[in-house]
Coordinates of C-alpha atoms and ligand atoms in Angstrom, one line a residue:
X782 CA -73.9 -2.1 -168.6
X783 CA -71.6 0.9 -169.2
X784 CA -70.4 1.3 -172.8
X785 CA -67.2 3.2 -173.3
X786 CA -66.7 2.8 -177.1
X787 CA -66.8 6.6 -177.5
X788 CA -64.2 7.1 -174.9
X789 CA -62.1 4.3 -176.3
X790 CA -62.2 5.6 -179.9
X791 CA -61.6 9.2 -178.8
X792 CA -58.5 8.2 -176.8
X793 CA -56.8 5.7 -179.1
X794 CA -55.2 6.6 -182.4
X795 CA -57.6 6.0 -185.3
X796 CA -55.7 2.9 -186.6
X797 CA -55.7 1.2 -183.2
X798 CA -59.3 1.7 -182.5
X799 CA -60.3 0.2 -185.8
X800 CA -57.9 -2.7 -185.2
X801 CA -59.8 -3.5 -182.1
X802 CA -63.0 -3.5 -184.0
X803 CA -61.4 -5.8 -186.6
X804 CA -60.3 -8.2 -183.9
X805 CA -63.9 -8.3 -182.6
X806 CA -65.2 -9.0 -186.1
X807 CA -62.7 -11.8 -186.7
X808 CA -63.6 -13.4 -183.3
X809 CA -67.3 -13.1 -184.1
X810 CA -66.9 -14.7 -187.5
X811 CA -65.0 -17.6 -185.8
X812 CA -67.8 -18.0 -183.2
X813 CA -65.4 -16.7 -180.4
X814 CA -65.3 -13.7 -178.1
X815 CA -62.5 -11.1 -177.8
X816 CA -61.9 -8.7 -174.8
X817 CA -59.4 -5.9 -174.3
X818 CA -58.1 -6.4 -170.7
X819 CA -55.7 -5.3 -168.0
X820 CA -53.7 -2.1 -167.8
X821 CA -54.9 -0.6 -171.1
X822 CA -58.5 -0.6 -169.9
X823 CA -57.4 1.0 -166.6
X824 CA -55.5 3.6 -168.6
X825 CA -58.3 4.4 -171.0
X826 CA -60.6 5.0 -168.1
X827 CA -58.0 7.3 -166.5
X828 CA -57.2 9.1 -169.8
X829 CA -53.6 7.9 -169.8
X830 CA -52.0 6.7 -172.9
X831 CA -50.9 3.0 -173.1
X832 CA -50.2 1.2 -176.3
X833 CA -49.5 -2.3 -174.8
X834 CA -52.6 -4.1 -175.7
X835 CA -53.6 -7.3 -174.0
X836 CA -56.6 -9.1 -175.7
X837 CA -58.2 -12.2 -174.1
X838 CA -59.9 -14.6 -176.5
X839 CA -62.6 -17.0 -175.3
X840 CA -61.6 -19.5 -178.0
X841 CA -58.3 -20.2 -179.7
X842 CA -56.0 -17.1 -179.3
X843 CA -53.1 -18.4 -181.3
X844 CA -55.1 -19.4 -184.3
X845 CA -56.9 -16.0 -184.3
X846 CA -53.6 -14.2 -184.0
X847 CA -52.2 -16.2 -186.9
X848 CA -55.2 -15.1 -189.0
X849 CA -54.7 -11.5 -188.1
X850 CA -50.9 -11.6 -188.7
X851 CA -51.5 -13.1 -192.1
X852 CA -54.1 -10.4 -193.1
X853 CA -51.8 -7.6 -191.9
X854 CA -48.4 -9.0 -192.8
X855 CA -47.2 -8.6 -189.2
X856 CA -44.6 -10.6 -187.3
X857 CA -46.0 -13.0 -184.8
X858 CA -44.4 -14.9 -181.9
X859 CA -46.4 -17.8 -180.3
X860 CA -46.1 -19.8 -177.1
X861 CA -48.4 -22.8 -177.7
X862 CA -47.7 -24.1 -174.1
X863 CA -49.3 -20.9 -172.7
X864 CA -51.9 -20.4 -175.5
X865 CA -50.4 -16.9 -176.2
X866 CA -49.3 -15.0 -179.2
X867 CA -47.6 -11.6 -179.6
X868 CA -48.0 -9.5 -182.7
X869 CA -45.4 -6.8 -183.4
X870 CA -46.0 -3.8 -185.6
X871 CA -43.8 -0.7 -185.5
X872 CA -43.5 0.3 -181.8
X873 CA -46.8 -1.2 -180.8
X874 CA -47.3 -4.7 -179.4
X875 CA -50.5 -6.8 -179.1
X876 CA -50.7 -9.8 -176.9
X877 CA -53.5 -12.3 -177.5
X878 CA -54.1 -14.8 -174.8
X879 CA -56.6 -17.6 -174.4
X880 CA -59.0 -17.0 -171.5
X881 CA -57.9 -19.0 -168.5
X882 CA -58.2 -19.7 -164.8
X883 CA -55.2 -20.1 -162.5
X884 CA -54.6 -21.9 -159.3
X885 CA -51.5 -21.8 -157.1
X886 CA -50.0 -25.0 -155.7
X887 CA -47.8 -23.1 -153.2
X888 CA -46.9 -19.5 -152.5
X889 CA -44.6 -18.0 -155.0
X890 CA -44.9 -20.8 -157.5
X891 CA -46.0 -20.2 -161.0
X892 CA -49.8 -20.9 -161.4
X893 CA -51.4 -24.0 -162.9
X894 CA -53.4 -22.8 -165.8
X895 CA -56.7 -24.1 -167.3
X896 CA -58.9 -22.8 -170.0
X897 CA -61.7 -20.7 -168.6
X898 CA -64.2 -18.0 -169.4
X899 CA -63.6 -14.2 -169.2
X900 CA -64.9 -14.0 -165.6
X901 CA -62.3 -16.6 -164.5
X902 CA -59.7 -14.7 -166.4
X903 CA -60.5 -11.4 -164.6
X904 CA -60.7 -13.2 -161.2
X905 CA -57.1 -14.4 -161.5
X906 CA -55.7 -10.9 -161.7
X907 CA -53.9 -8.7 -159.2
X908 CA -55.9 -5.6 -158.5
X909 CA -59.5 -4.4 -159.1
X910 CA -58.2 -1.6 -161.3
X911 CA -56.5 -4.2 -163.5
X912 CA -59.4 -6.7 -163.5
X913 CA -61.8 -5.0 -166.0
X914 CA -62.3 -5.7 -169.7
X915 CA -63.9 -4.1 -172.8
X916 CA -65.9 -6.4 -175.1
X917 CA -64.7 -6.2 -178.7
X918 CA -67.3 -8.3 -180.6
X919 CA -69.5 -6.1 -182.9
X920 CA -72.9 -6.0 -181.2
X921 CA -71.4 -5.3 -177.7
X922 CA -68.2 -3.4 -178.8
X923 CA -67.2 -1.1 -175.9
X924 CA -69.2 -2.8 -173.1
X925 CA -67.2 -2.6 -169.9
X926 CA -67.1 -5.7 -167.7
X927 CA -66.1 -4.7 -164.1
X928 CA -67.0 -7.6 -161.8
X929 CA -64.6 -6.5 -159.0
X930 CA -65.5 -2.8 -158.6
X931 CA -62.5 -1.4 -160.5
X932 CA -64.2 1.8 -161.6
X933 CA -65.1 2.8 -158.0
X934 CA -61.5 2.1 -157.0
X935 CA -60.2 4.2 -159.9
X936 CA -62.5 7.1 -158.7
X937 CA -61.3 6.6 -155.1
X938 CA -57.7 6.2 -156.2
X939 CA -57.3 2.9 -154.5
X940 CA -55.1 -0.2 -155.2
X941 CA -57.1 -3.1 -153.9
X942 CA -56.5 -6.9 -154.2
X943 CA -59.4 -9.2 -155.3
X944 CA -59.1 -11.7 -152.5
X945 CA -57.3 -12.4 -149.2
X946 CA -54.9 -14.9 -150.7
X947 CA -53.7 -12.6 -153.5
X948 CA -50.3 -11.8 -152.0
X949 CA -49.8 -15.4 -151.0
X950 CA -50.6 -16.7 -154.4
X951 CA -48.3 -14.2 -156.1
X952 CA -46.0 -12.2 -153.7
X953 CA -44.6 -10.2 -156.7
X954 CA -47.9 -8.3 -156.4
X955 CA -46.4 -6.7 -153.3
X956 CA -44.0 -4.9 -155.5
X957 CA -46.6 -4.3 -158.2
X958 CA -48.9 -2.7 -155.6
X959 CA -46.2 -0.1 -154.6
X960 CA -45.5 0.6 -158.3
X961 CA -49.1 1.4 -159.2
X962 CA -49.6 3.4 -156.0
X963 CA -46.7 5.6 -156.9
X964 CA -47.3 5.8 -160.7
X965 CA -51.0 6.6 -160.4
X966 CA -50.8 8.7 -157.2
X967 CA -53.1 6.1 -155.5
X968 CA -53.1 4.6 -152.1
X969 CA -53.3 1.0 -150.9
X970 CA -56.8 0.2 -149.7
X971 CA -56.6 -0.4 -146.0
X972 CA -57.1 -4.1 -145.9
X973 CA -54.8 -4.5 -148.9
X974 CA -52.2 -2.6 -147.0
X975 CA -52.6 -4.8 -143.9
X976 CA -52.4 -8.0 -146.0
X977 CA -49.4 -6.7 -147.9
X978 CA -47.5 -6.2 -144.6
X979 CA -48.7 -9.5 -143.2
X980 CA -47.4 -11.4 -146.3
X981 CA -44.1 -9.7 -146.8
X982 CA -42.2 -12.8 -145.8
X983 CA -43.7 -14.6 -148.8
X984 CA -41.3 -12.7 -151.0
X985 CA -38.7 -15.2 -149.8
X986 CA -40.6 -17.9 -151.8
X987 CA -40.2 -16.1 -155.1
X988 CA -37.4 -16.9 -157.6
X989 CA -34.7 -14.3 -158.1
X990 CA -35.6 -13.9 -161.8
X991 CA -39.1 -12.8 -161.0
X992 CA -38.0 -10.4 -158.2
X993 CA -35.4 -8.9 -160.6
X994 CA -38.0 -8.4 -163.2
X995 CA -40.1 -6.5 -160.7
X996 CA -37.2 -4.4 -159.6
X997 CA -36.4 -3.5 -163.2
X998 CA -40.0 -2.4 -163.8
X999 CA -39.7 -0.2 -160.7
X1000 CA -36.4 1.3 -162.0
X1001 CA -38.2 2.1 -165.3
X1002 CA -40.9 4.2 -163.6
X1003 CA -40.8 8.0 -163.7
X1004 CA -40.1 8.3 -159.9
X1005 CA -38.5 5.0 -158.9
X1006 CA -37.0 6.5 -155.7
X1007 CA -40.5 7.0 -154.2
X1008 CA -41.2 3.3 -154.6
X1009 CA -37.7 2.3 -153.4
X1010 CA -38.0 4.4 -150.2
X1011 CA -41.3 2.9 -149.4
X1012 CA -40.1 -0.6 -150.1
X1013 CA -37.1 0.1 -147.9
X1014 CA -39.2 1.4 -145.0
X1015 CA -41.3 -1.7 -145.2
X1016 CA -38.3 -4.0 -145.2
X1017 CA -39.0 -5.2 -148.7
X1018 CA -35.7 -4.2 -150.2
X1019 CA -33.9 -6.2 -147.5
X1020 CA -35.8 -9.3 -148.8
X1021 CA -34.6 -8.6 -152.3
X1022 CA -31.0 -8.6 -151.1
X1023 CA -30.7 -4.8 -151.1
X1024 CA -30.2 -3.8 -147.5
X1025 CA -30.2 0.0 -147.8
X1026 CA -29.3 0.8 -144.2
X1027 CA -28.9 4.4 -145.2
X1028 CA -31.3 5.9 -147.7
X1029 CA -30.8 9.5 -146.7
X1030 CA -30.3 11.8 -149.7
X1031 CA -31.4 9.1 -152.1
X1032 CA -34.2 11.2 -153.6
X1033 CA -31.8 14.0 -154.3
X1034 CA -29.5 11.6 -156.2
X1035 CA -32.4 10.3 -158.4
X1036 CA -33.6 13.9 -159.1
X1037 CA -30.0 14.9 -160.1
X1038 CA -29.7 11.8 -162.3
X1039 CA -32.8 12.8 -164.2
X1040 CA -31.8 16.4 -164.5
X1041 CA -28.3 15.8 -165.8
X1042 CA -29.3 12.7 -167.8
X1043 CA -27.5 12.4 -171.1
X1044 CA -29.6 10.5 -173.6
X1045 CA -26.7 8.3 -174.6
X1046 CA -26.7 6.7 -171.1
X1047 CA -29.3 4.4 -169.7
X1048 CA -31.1 6.1 -166.8
X1049 CA -32.2 2.7 -165.5
X1050 CA -28.6 1.5 -165.2
X1051 CA -27.6 4.8 -163.5
X1052 CA -30.5 4.2 -161.0
X1053 CA -29.3 0.7 -160.3
X1054 CA -25.7 2.0 -159.7
X1055 CA -27.1 4.7 -157.3
X1056 CA -28.5 1.8 -155.2
X1057 CA -25.2 -0.1 -155.4
X1058 CA -23.3 2.9 -154.1
X1059 CA -25.0 2.4 -150.8
X1060 CA -23.9 -1.3 -150.5
X1061 CA -20.7 -3.0 -149.5
X1062 CA -19.0 -5.8 -151.5
X1063 CA -20.7 -8.6 -149.5
X1064 CA -24.1 -7.0 -150.0
X1065 CA -23.5 -6.6 -153.7
X1066 CA -22.5 -10.2 -154.2
X1067 CA -25.5 -11.3 -152.0
X1068 CA -27.9 -9.2 -154.2
X1069 CA -26.4 -10.5 -157.5
X1070 CA -27.0 -14.1 -156.2
X1071 CA -30.5 -13.5 -154.7
X1072 CA -31.9 -11.7 -157.8
X1073 CA -30.1 -13.9 -160.3
X1074 CA -29.1 -10.7 -162.1
X1075 CA -28.4 -10.8 -165.8
X1076 CA -24.8 -10.0 -166.9
X1077 CA -25.3 -6.3 -167.6
X1078 CA -26.8 -5.6 -164.1
X1079 CA -24.1 -7.7 -162.4
X1080 CA -21.5 -5.5 -164.2
X1081 CA -23.2 -2.3 -163.0
X1082 CA -23.0 -3.6 -159.4
X1083 CA -19.4 -4.8 -159.6
X1084 CA -18.2 -1.8 -161.5
X1085 CA -19.8 0.4 -158.8
X1086 CA -17.7 -1.3 -156.3
X1087 CA -14.5 -0.7 -158.4
X1088 CA -15.3 2.9 -158.8
X1089 CA -15.9 3.4 -155.1
X1090 CA -12.4 2.0 -154.5
X1091 CA -10.8 4.2 -157.2
X1092 CA -12.5 7.5 -156.3
X1093 CA -10.2 8.5 -153.4
X1094 CA -7.1 8.4 -155.6
X1095 CA -8.8 10.6 -158.1
X1096 CA -8.5 13.6 -155.7
X1097 CA -4.7 13.7 -156.0
X1098 CA -3.6 17.1 -157.3
X1099 CA -0.9 15.6 -159.5
X1100 CA -2.9 12.8 -161.1
X1101 CA -2.8 12.9 -164.9
X1102 CA -5.8 12.7 -167.2
X1103 CA -4.3 9.6 -168.7
X1104 CA -4.1 7.9 -165.3
X1105 CA -7.8 8.7 -164.7
X1106 CA -8.6 7.5 -168.2
X1107 CA -6.9 4.1 -167.5
X1108 CA -8.8 3.7 -164.2
X1109 CA -12.2 4.6 -165.7
X1110 CA -12.1 3.1 -169.2
X1111 CA -12.9 -0.5 -168.2
X1112 CA -16.0 0.7 -166.3
X1113 CA -19.4 1.2 -167.8
X1114 CA -20.2 4.9 -168.3
X1115 CA -23.5 4.8 -166.3
X1116 CA -21.5 3.8 -163.2
X1117 CA -19.2 6.8 -163.8
X1118 CA -22.2 9.1 -164.1
X1119 CA -23.7 7.8 -160.9
X1120 CA -20.3 8.2 -159.1
X1121 CA -20.3 11.8 -160.2
X1122 CA -23.7 12.3 -158.7
X1123 CA -22.9 10.6 -155.4
X1124 CA -19.4 12.1 -154.9
X1125 CA -19.0 14.8 -152.2
X1126 CA -15.8 16.1 -153.8
X1127 CA -16.1 18.8 -156.5
X1128 CA -12.7 17.8 -157.8
X1129 CA -13.7 14.2 -158.3
X1130 CA -17.1 15.2 -159.8
X1131 CA -15.4 17.4 -162.3
X1132 CA -12.9 14.8 -163.3
X1133 CA -15.6 12.1 -163.7
X1134 CA -17.6 14.5 -165.9
X1135 CA -14.7 15.5 -168.0
X1136 CA -14.0 11.8 -168.6
X1137 CA -17.6 11.1 -169.6
X1138 CA -18.0 14.1 -171.9
X1139 CA -14.4 14.5 -173.3
X1140 CA -11.6 12.1 -172.3
X1141 CA -13.4 8.9 -173.2
X1142 CA -13.7 10.1 -176.9
X1143 CA -10.1 11.4 -177.2
X1144 CA -7.9 9.5 -179.7
X1145 CA -4.6 10.2 -181.4
X1146 CA -4.8 11.1 -185.1
X1147 CA -1.9 8.8 -186.0
X1148 CA -3.3 5.3 -186.3
X1149 CA -1.6 1.8 -186.3
X1150 CA -1.7 1.8 -190.1
X1151 CA 0.2 5.2 -190.2
X1152 CA 2.8 3.8 -187.8
X1153 CA 3.3 0.7 -190.1
X1154 CA 3.8 3.1 -193.0
X1155 CA 6.4 4.8 -190.9
X1156 CA 8.2 1.5 -190.7
X1157 CA 7.0 0.2 -187.3
X1158 CA 6.2 -3.5 -187.5
X1159 CA 3.0 -4.8 -185.9
X1160 CA 3.6 -6.0 -182.3
X1161 CA 4.5 -4.8 -178.9
X1162 CA 6.4 -1.7 -179.9
X1163 CA 3.5 -0.5 -182.1
X1164 CA 1.1 -0.9 -179.2
X1165 CA 3.4 1.0 -176.9
X1166 CA 3.7 3.9 -179.3
X1167 CA -0.1 4.1 -179.8
X1168 CA -0.6 4.1 -176.0
X1169 CA 2.1 6.8 -175.6
X1170 CA 0.4 8.9 -178.3
X1171 CA -3.0 8.4 -176.6
X1172 CA -1.6 9.4 -173.2
X1173 CA 0.0 12.5 -174.7
X1174 CA -3.2 13.6 -176.3
X1175 CA -5.1 13.1 -173.0
X1176 CA -2.5 15.0 -171.1
X1177 CA -2.3 17.6 -173.9
X1178 CA 1.4 17.4 -174.3
X1179 CA 0.6 17.0 -178.0
X1180 CA -2.4 18.7 -179.5
X1181 CA -2.2 18.0 -183.3
X1182 CA -0.9 15.6 -185.9
X1183 CA 2.4 17.4 -186.4
X1184 CA 3.2 17.2 -182.7
X1185 CA 2.2 13.5 -182.7
X1186 CA 4.6 12.8 -185.6
X1187 CA 7.4 14.6 -183.7
X1188 CA 6.7 12.5 -180.6
X1189 CA 6.5 9.3 -182.7
X1190 CA 9.9 10.0 -184.2
X1191 CA 11.3 10.7 -180.7
X1192 CA 9.9 7.4 -179.4
X1193 CA 11.3 5.5 -182.4
Ligands
CTP504 N1 -51.3 -9.4 -163.9 C1 -51.6 -10.0 -162.7 N2 -50.6 -10.4 -161.8 C2 -49.3 -10.2 -162.1 C3 -49.0 -9.7 -163.4 C4 -50.0 -9.3 -164.2 O1 -52.8 -10.1 -162.4 N3 -48.4 -10.6 -161.3 C5 -52.4 -9.0 -164.8 C6 -53.0 -7.7 -164.5 O2 -54.4 -7.7 -164.9 C7 -52.3 -6.7 -165.5 C8 -52.1 -7.7 -166.7 O3 -51.9 -9.0 -166.1 O4 -53.0 -5.6 -165.8 C9 -51.0 -7.3 -167.6 O5 -49.7 -7.4 -166.9 P1 -48.7 -6.2 -167.1 O6 -48.4 -5.9 -168.5 O7 -47.5 -6.5 -166.1 O8 -49.5 -5.0 -166.4 P2 -50.1 -3.7 -166.9 O9 -51.3 -3.4 -166.1 O10 -50.3 -3.7 -168.4 O11 -49.0 -2.8 -166.4 P3 -48.3 -1.6 -167.0 O12 -49.2 -0.5 -167.1 O13 -47.2 -1.5 -166.0 O14 -47.8 -2.1 -168.3

């Protein structure tokens, strides 16, 4: 049995390593067993940092989690139906789950869950590299359980499923496999690769919400475009309702998005808009329906469609900044940033960027209250004057408060 307690303690911040020991001690005192499982074990072995801790309890996870939350004064969220609890502490999260086995009634369905032992719990997992665990109980703290050969696959840089039915049981693993392959710089083991291709059609059995969740995880990776291009080449994106018939130049767009990224904008929304730029209105509506997209993502897609329609008119030589402002203001900024990346016209690019970094913040100094003090009563006229002042500021026909006052008097 390999013991990796030294590695574990060297790699985790002091507080977290002792927390794991404490969990092991609490479990021991309750006559239960605790194991650190999944991605964090893989990442400890790879020397990568990961502070999303998943702990499996052979026993009663929720009750143990409550005891720990009470001792520490942490917030806790429980899901009694699934026997799981989440503890939240600063930017760190700890999930405690009761050891379980899973069976699948039909492809793509959620599994039927039964209490089980740690071996069952590891056997229900997606890939060998994610199916290892570290014992936390005191006398065996740091012992690594690796019944499926995860360590060898980590050394050989392979993503390998545990059994032939894996992609049938849970076709979202098709997307997960591509994600780990890219993130870790691994390859799909050859039989896993064949089965992945063979079972692609099973993606059609998965609910939109689950597919959307996987797509979001892909967009959050450091290099989402690599996964997207491979998924497209395999025909997977098509099954997600994203038929990217043309993916030429996609990598350059994602690289530019990262290099010009302004922290106030969400990179993940810009990435989604970059995909939407390559779709037509019918495809966009099809994708929103297939993936049961949440409101914000639906808005990214539909706003992308609007901006693609507005862009040609933004090339006009005599278009005023205020006209561009009125076109762009209703759209979310990430869509505008992505249009600046994809546009072939330097004029349009420049105008979109000026909007993002300047025009969208421009405001007249005179406010509605000032106008009321000048005798304008609230209502239509006041709104029109404010809009005229705003336009004048954008078009730089007024540049300070005195000029705004002159314009206001003229308008009155
Ligand atoms: N898991 C699985 N099948 C899935 C989803 C998850 O077997 N469809 C298992 C894997 O063992 C995984 C663990 O549940 O390691 C936790 O899931 P998740 O948090 O999604 O994976 P991590 O490995 O922690 O991934 P990441 O590093 O992306 O957080």
